[in-house]
Coordinates of N, CA and C in Angstrom, one line a residue:
M1 N -16.1 -6.3 -0.8 CA -15.6 -4.9 -0.9 C -16.8 -4.0 -1.0
T2 N -16.9 -3.0 -0.1 CA -18.0 -2.2 -0.1 C -17.9 -1.0 -1.2
N3 N -19.1 -0.5 -1.4 CA -19.2 0.7 -2.4 C -18.2 1.7 -2.0
N4 N -18.0 2.0 -0.8 CA -17.1 3.1 -0.4 C -15.7 2.7 -0.7
D5 N -15.2 1.5 -0.6 CA -14.0 1.1 -1.0 C -13.7 1.2 -2.4
I6 N -14.7 0.8 -3.2 CA -14.6 0.9 -4.7 C -14.4 2.4 -5.1
F7 N -15.2 3.2 -4.4 CA -15.2 4.7 -4.8 C -13.9 5.3 -4.4
K8 N -13.4 4.9 -3.3 CA -12.0 5.4 -2.8 C -10.9 5.0 -3.7
K9 N -10.9 3.8 -4.2 CA -9.9 3.2 -5.1 C -10.0 3.9 -6.4
L10 N -11.2 4.1 -7.0 CA -11.3 4.9 -8.3 C -10.8 6.3 -8.1
R11 N -11.1 6.9 -7.1 CA -10.6 8.3 -6.8 C -9.2 8.4 -6.8
V12 N -8.5 7.4 -6.1 CA -7.0 7.5 -6.0 C -6.5 7.0 -7.3
A13 N -6.9 6.0 -8.0 CA -6.4 5.5 -9.3 C -6.5 6.6 -10.4
L14 N -7.6 7.3 -10.4 CA -7.7 8.3 -11.5 C -7.2 9.8 -11.1
M15 N -6.8 9.8 -9.9 CA -6.2 11.1 -9.3 C -7.3 12.2 -9.4
L16 N -8.4 11.9 -9.0 CA -9.5 12.9 -9.0 C -9.7 13.7 -7.7
R17 N -10.0 15.0 -8.0 CA -10.4 15.8 -6.8 C -11.8 15.8 -6.6
D18 N -12.3 16.3 -5.4 CA -13.6 16.4 -5.1 C -14.4 17.1 -6.2
D19 N -14.0 18.3 -6.6 CA -14.7 19.1 -7.5 C -14.9 18.4 -8.9
Q20 N -13.8 17.7 -9.3 CA -13.9 16.9 -10.5 C -14.9 15.8 -10.5
I21 N -15.0 15.1 -9.3 CA -16.0 14.1 -9.1 C -17.4 14.7 -9.2
V22 N -17.7 15.9 -8.6 CA -19.0 16.5 -8.8 C -19.3 16.9 -10.1
E23 N -18.3 17.2 -10.9 CA -18.4 17.5 -12.4 C -18.8 16.2 -13.1
I24 N -18.1 15.2 -12.9 CA -18.4 13.9 -13.5 C -19.8 13.4 -13.1
L25 N -20.3 13.6 -11.9 CA -21.7 13.2 -11.6 C -22.6 14.1 -12.3
E26 N -22.3 15.3 -12.5 CA -23.2 16.3 -13.2 C -23.5 15.9 -14.7
L27 N -22.4 15.2 -15.2 CA -22.6 14.7 -16.6 C -23.8 13.8 -16.8
V28 N -24.1 13.1 -15.7 CA -25.2 12.2 -15.8 C -26.5 12.8 -15.1
D29 N -26.5 14.1 -14.8 CA -27.6 14.8 -14.2 C -27.9 14.3 -12.8
F30 N -26.6 14.0 -12.0 CA -26.8 13.6 -10.7 C -26.1 14.6 -9.9
R31 N -26.8 15.3 -9.1 CA -26.1 16.4 -8.3 C -25.8 16.1 -6.8
I32 N -24.6 16.4 -6.4 CA -24.2 16.1 -5.0 C -23.2 17.2 -4.6
S33 N -23.3 17.6 -3.4 CA -22.4 18.6 -2.8 C -21.0 18.0 -2.5
K34 N -20.0 18.9 -2.3 CA -18.7 18.4 -1.9 C -18.7 17.8 -0.5
S35 N -19.5 18.4 0.3 CA -19.6 17.9 1.7 C -20.3 16.5 1.8
E36 N -21.3 16.3 0.9 CA -21.9 15.0 0.9 C -20.9 14.0 0.3
L37 N -20.1 14.5 -0.6 CA -19.1 13.5 -1.2 C -17.9 13.2 -0.2
G38 N -17.6 14.3 0.6 CA -16.5 14.1 1.6 C -17.0 13.1 2.6
A39 N -18.3 12.8 2.9 CA -18.7 11.9 3.9 C -18.4 10.5 3.6
F40 N -18.3 10.3 2.2 CA -18.1 8.9 1.7 C -16.6 8.5 1.9
F41 N -15.7 9.6 2.0 CA -14.3 9.2 2.2 C -13.8 9.4 3.6
R42 N -14.6 9.5 4.5 CA -14.3 9.6 5.9 C -14.1 8.2 6.5
D43 N -13.5 8.2 7.7 CA -13.3 6.9 8.3 C -14.6 6.4 8.9
E44 N -14.7 5.1 8.9 CA -16.0 4.5 9.3 C -16.4 4.9 10.7
K45 N -15.4 5.1 11.6 CA -15.7 5.5 12.9 C -16.1 7.0 13.1
H46 N -16.0 7.7 12.1 CA -16.3 9.2 12.2 C -17.8 9.4 12.3
P47 N -18.2 10.4 13.0 CA -19.7 10.6 13.2 C -20.4 11.0 12.0
N48 N -19.6 11.7 11.1 CA -20.3 12.2 9.7 C -20.0 11.1 8.6
Y49 N -19.5 10.0 8.8 CA -19.4 9.0 7.8 C -20.6 8.5 7.2
M50 N -20.7 8.4 5.9 CA -22.0 8.0 5.2 C -21.6 6.9 4.2
E51 N -22.4 5.8 4.2 CA -22.1 4.7 3.3 C -22.6 5.2 1.8
C52 N -21.7 4.9 1.0 CA -22.0 5.3 -0.5 C -23.0 4.3 -1.0
G53 N -24.1 4.8 -1.5 CA -25.2 3.8 -2.0 C -24.9 3.4 -3.4
D54 N -25.7 2.4 -3.8 CA -25.6 1.9 -5.2 C -25.8 2.9 -6.2
Q55 N -26.8 3.8 -5.9 CA -27.2 4.8 -6.9 C -26.1 5.8 -7.2
V56 N -25.3 6.3 -6.1 CA -24.2 7.2 -6.3 C -23.2 6.5 -7.1
L57 N -22.7 5.3 -6.7 CA -21.7 4.6 -7.5 C -22.0 4.4 -8.9
R58 N -23.3 3.9 -9.1 CA -23.7 3.7 -10.5 C -23.6 4.9 -11.4
N59 N -24.1 6.0 -10.8 CA -24.1 7.3 -11.5 C -22.6 7.7 -11.7
F60 N -21.8 7.6 -10.8 CA -20.4 7.9 -10.9 C -19.8 7.1 -12.0
L61 N -20.0 5.8 -12.0 CA -19.4 5.0 -13.2 C -19.8 5.3 -14.4
N62 N -21.2 5.6 -14.6 CA -21.7 6.0 -15.9 C -21.1 7.4 -16.3
G63 N -21.1 8.4 -15.3 CA -20.5 9.6 -15.6 C -19.0 9.5 -16.0
L64 N -18.3 8.6 -15.3 CA -16.9 8.4 -15.6 C -16.6 7.9 -17.1
V65 N -17.5 7.0 -17.4 CA -17.5 6.5 -18.9 C -17.6 7.8 -19.8
I66 N -18.4 8.6 -19.6 CA -18.7 9.8 -20.5 C -17.5 10.7 -20.4
H67 N -16.9 10.9 -19.1 CA -15.9 11.8 -18.9 C -14.6 11.2 -19.7
L68 N -14.4 9.9 -19.6 CA -13.2 9.4 -20.2 C -13.2 9.2 -21.7
R69 N -14.3 8.6 -22.1 CA -14.6 8.3 -23.5 C -15.2 9.4 -24.4
G70 N -16.0 10.2 -23.7 CA -16.7 11.3 -24.4 C -18.1 10.6 -25.0
T71 N -18.8 11.3 -25.8 CA -20.0 10.8 -26.3 C -19.7 10.4 -27.8
K72 N -20.7 9.8 -28.4 CA -20.7 9.5 -29.8 C -20.3 10.6 -30.8
E73 N -20.9 11.7 -30.5 CA -20.7 12.9 -31.2 C -19.3 13.6 -31.0
N74 N -18.9 13.5 -29.8 CA -17.8 14.1 -29.4 C -16.7 13.1 -28.7
P75 N -16.1 12.1 -29.4 CA -15.4 11.1 -28.7 C -13.9 11.7 -28.1
K76 N -13.4 11.1 -27.1 CA -12.2 11.4 -26.5 C -11.3 10.2 -26.3
N77 N -10.0 10.6 -26.2 CA -9.0 9.5 -26.0 C -8.9 9.5 -24.5
P78 N -9.2 8.3 -23.7 CA -9.0 8.2 -22.3 C -7.6 8.5 -21.8
N79 N -6.6 8.2 -22.5 CA -5.2 8.5 -22.1 C -4.9 9.9 -22.0
E80 N -5.4 10.7 -23.0 CA -5.3 12.1 -22.9 C -5.8 12.7 -21.7
V81 N -7.1 12.2 -21.4 CA -7.8 12.8 -20.3 C -7.1 12.5 -19.0
L82 N -6.6 11.2 -18.9 CA -5.9 10.9 -17.7 C -4.6 11.7 -17.5
A83 N -3.9 11.9 -18.7 CA -2.7 12.7 -18.7 C -3.0 14.2 -18.2
K84 N -4.1 14.7 -18.7 CA -4.6 16.0 -18.3 C -4.8 16.1 -16.7
H85 N -5.4 15.0 -16.1 CA -5.6 14.9 -14.7 C -4.1 15.0 -14.0
K86 N -3.3 14.3 -14.5 CA -2.0 14.1 -13.9 C -1.3 15.4 -13.9
A87 N -1.5 16.2 -15.0 CA -0.8 17.5 -15.2 C -1.4 18.5 -14.3
E88 N -2.7 18.3 -13.9 CA -3.4 19.3 -13.1 C -3.0 19.2 -11.6
I89 N -2.4 18.2 -11.2 CA -2.1 17.9 -9.8 C -1.0 19.0 -9.5
P90 N -1.2 19.8 -8.4 CA 0.0 20.7 -8.2 C 1.1 20.1 -7.6
K91 N 2.3 20.6 -8.0 CA 3.6 20.1 -7.5 C 3.7 20.5 -5.9
K92 N 4.4 19.7 -5.2 CA 4.7 20.1 -3.8 C 5.8 21.1 -3.8
E93 N 5.7 22.1 -2.9 CA 6.6 23.2 -2.8 C 8.0 22.8 -2.5
N94 N 8.1 21.6 -1.8 CA 9.4 21.1 -1.3 C 10.4 20.6 -2.4
T95 N 9.7 20.2 -3.6 CA 10.5 19.6 -4.6 C 11.4 20.6 -5.4
K96 N 11.0 21.8 -5.7 CA 11.7 22.9 -6.4 C 12.5 22.4 -7.6
D97 N 12.0 21.6 -8.5 CA 12.7 21.2 -9.7 C 14.2 20.8 -9.5
R98 N 14.4 20.0 -8.4 CA 15.6 19.4 -8.1 C 15.9 18.3 -8.9
P99 N 17.1 18.1 -9.6 CA 17.3 16.8 -10.3 C 17.4 15.6 -9.4
E100 N 17.0 14.6 -9.8 CA 16.9 13.3 -9.0 C 18.5 12.9 -8.6
F101 N 18.8 12.7 -7.4 CA 20.0 12.3 -7.0 C 20.2 10.8 -6.8
K102 N 21.2 10.3 -7.6 CA 21.5 8.9 -7.6 C 22.9 8.8 -7.5
S103 N 23.4 8.2 -6.3 CA 24.8 8.1 -6.1 C 25.3 6.8 -7.0
S104 N 26.5 7.0 -7.5 CA 27.1 5.9 -8.2 C 28.0 5.1 -7.2
P105 N 27.8 3.8 -7.2 CA 28.5 2.9 -6.2 C 30.0 2.9 -6.5
K106 N 30.8 3.1 -5.5 CA 32.2 3.1 -5.7 C 32.8 1.6 -6.0
D107 N 32.3 0.6 -5.5 CA 32.6 -0.7 -5.7 C 31.6 -1.4 -6.7
P108 N 32.0 -1.8 -7.9 CA 31.1 -2.3 -8.8 C 30.5 -3.7 -8.3
E109 N 31.1 -4.4 -7.5 CA 30.6 -5.6 -7.0 C 29.5 -5.4 -6.0
K110 N 29.5 -4.2 -5.3 CA 28.4 -3.9 -4.3 C 27.1 -3.5 -5.0
S111 N 27.2 -3.2 -6.3 CA 26.0 -2.7 -7.1 C 25.2 -3.8 -7.5
K112 N 25.6 -5.0 -7.2 CA 24.9 -6.2 -7.9 C 23.7 -6.6 -7.1
G113 N 23.3 -5.8 -6.1 CA 22.1 -6.1 -5.3 C 22.2 -7.3 -4.5
D114 N 21.3 -8.3 -4.8 CA 21.2 -9.5 -3.8 C 22.3 -10.5 -4.0
Q115 N 23.1 -10.3 -5.1 CA 24.2 -11.1 -5.3 C 25.4 -11.0 -4.3
K116 N 25.9 -12.1 -3.9 CA 27.1 -12.0 -3.0 C 28.4 -11.6 -3.8
P117 N 29.1 -10.6 -3.2 CA 30.3 -10.2 -3.9 C 31.3 -11.4 -3.9
K118 N 32.2 -11.4 -5.0 CA 33.1 -12.5 -5.2 C 34.2 -12.5 -4.0
S119 N 34.6 -11.3 -3.6 CA 35.6 -11.2 -2.6 C 34.9 -10.8 -1.3
F120 N 34.6 -11.6 -0.5 CA 33.8 -11.3 0.8 C 34.7 -11.0 1.9
T121 N 34.8 -9.7 2.4 CA 35.8 -9.4 3.4 C 35.1 -9.1 4.8
G122 N 33.9 -9.6 4.9 CA 33.1 -9.3 6.2 C 33.7 -10.1 7.3
A123 N 33.2 -9.8 8.6 CA 33.6 -10.6 9.8 C 33.3 -12.1 9.5
K124 N 34.3 -12.9 10.0 CA 34.1 -14.4 9.8 C 33.5 -15.0 11.1
K125 N 32.7 -15.9 11.0 CA 32.2 -16.7 12.1 C 33.4 -17.5 12.8
P126 N 33.5 -17.6 14.1 CA 34.5 -18.4 14.7 C 34.3 -19.8 14.2
F127 N 35.5 -20.6 14.0 CA 35.5 -22.0 13.7 C 35.2 -22.8 14.9
K128 N 34.3 -23.8 14.8 CA 34.0 -24.7 15.9 C 34.5 -26.1 15.5
K129 N 35.2 -26.6 16.5 CA 35.8 -28.0 16.3 C 34.7 -29.0 16.6
N130 N 34.6 -30.1 15.9 CA 33.7 -31.2 16.2 C 34.5 -32.1 17.0
N131 N 34.3 -32.2 18.3 CA 35.2 -32.9 19.2 C 34.4 -34.2 19.5
A132 N 34.7 -35.3 18.9 CA 34.1 -36.5 19.0 C 34.1 -37.2 20.4
K133 N 35.3 -36.9 21.1 CA 35.5 -37.5 22.5 C 34.8 -36.8 23.6
A134 N 34.1 -35.8 23.3 CA 33.4 -35.0 24.3 C 32.3 -35.8 24.9
T135 N 32.1 -35.6 26.1 CA 31.0 -36.4 26.9 C 29.6 -35.9 26.3
P136 N 28.6 -36.7 26.2 CA 27.4 -36.2 25.7 C 26.8 -35.4 26.9
K137 N 26.0 -34.4 26.5 CA 25.3 -33.5 27.4 C 24.2 -34.4 28.3
V138 N 24.2 -34.2 29.5 CA 23.0 -34.9 30.2 C 22.0 -33.9 30.3
Q139 N 20.8 -34.3 29.9 CA 19.6 -33.4 30.0 C 19.3 -33.1 31.4
V140 N 18.7 -32.0 31.5 CA 18.3 -31.5 32.8 C 17.2 -32.4 33.4
V141 N 16.4 -32.9 32.7 CA 15.2 -33.8 33.3 C 15.8 -35.0 33.9
E142 N 16.9 -35.5 33.5 CA 17.4 -36.7 34.0 C 18.2 -36.5 35.3
K143 N 18.6 -35.1 35.6 CA 19.2 -34.9 36.8 C 18.2 -34.7 38.0
V144 N 17.0 -34.6 37.8 CA 16.0 -34.3 38.7 C 15.7 -35.6 39.5
Q145 N 15.7 -35.5 40.9 CA 15.3 -36.6 41.6 C 14.0 -36.3 42.4
F146 N 13.0 -37.2 42.2 CA 11.7 -37.0 42.8 C 11.7 -37.7 44.2
K147 N 11.3 -36.9 45.1 CA 11.1 -37.4 46.6 C 9.8 -37.2 46.9
N148 N 9.0 -38.4 47.1 CA 7.7 -38.2 47.5 C 7.5 -38.6 49.0
G149 N 8.5 -38.5 49.7 CA 8.3 -38.8 51.1 C 8.7 -40.2 51.5
K150 N 8.9 -41.1 50.7 CA 9.3 -42.5 51.1 C 10.7 -42.7 50.9
N151 N 11.4 -43.4 51.9 CA 12.8 -43.7 51.6 C 12.9 -45.1 51.1
K152 N 13.7 -45.1 50.2 CA 14.0 -46.4 49.5 C 15.0 -47.1 50.2
K153 N 15.0 -48.4 50.2 CA 16.1 -49.2 50.9 C 16.6 -50.0 49.7
S154 N 18.0 -49.9 49.4 CA 18.5 -50.6 48.3 C 19.3 -51.7 48.8

């Protein structure tokens, strides 16, 4: 796993925006611009892609510890910090405080998920008779006659 992969996963897991990452890096006196930071998150095939170095990742992790835990003089609760990040994420305009719609199943047996209902009314497969008197099938290979140009006399 590369440094870029680690950096991307941390960003997604902690729900951090670019400006928040810049602030975290400034906690350990490491300055980076948003455009330089954006280069780490680009596709590897993009011409402006840049590999995240060990120094950037190390400073980000050290700054993240200070950001989440605080300092000895001013300790913080990491859960409160993460909840604050989650609250800062803007809601999408399409949601509009709509109550979650969950339909109630009409048939209680259908709501059992993977379990098969007791009274199965679906289409049945046609019944096949086992006919023991039927002639065995002749395989196609046995029907082939090889003629290599010589006539046999029997």
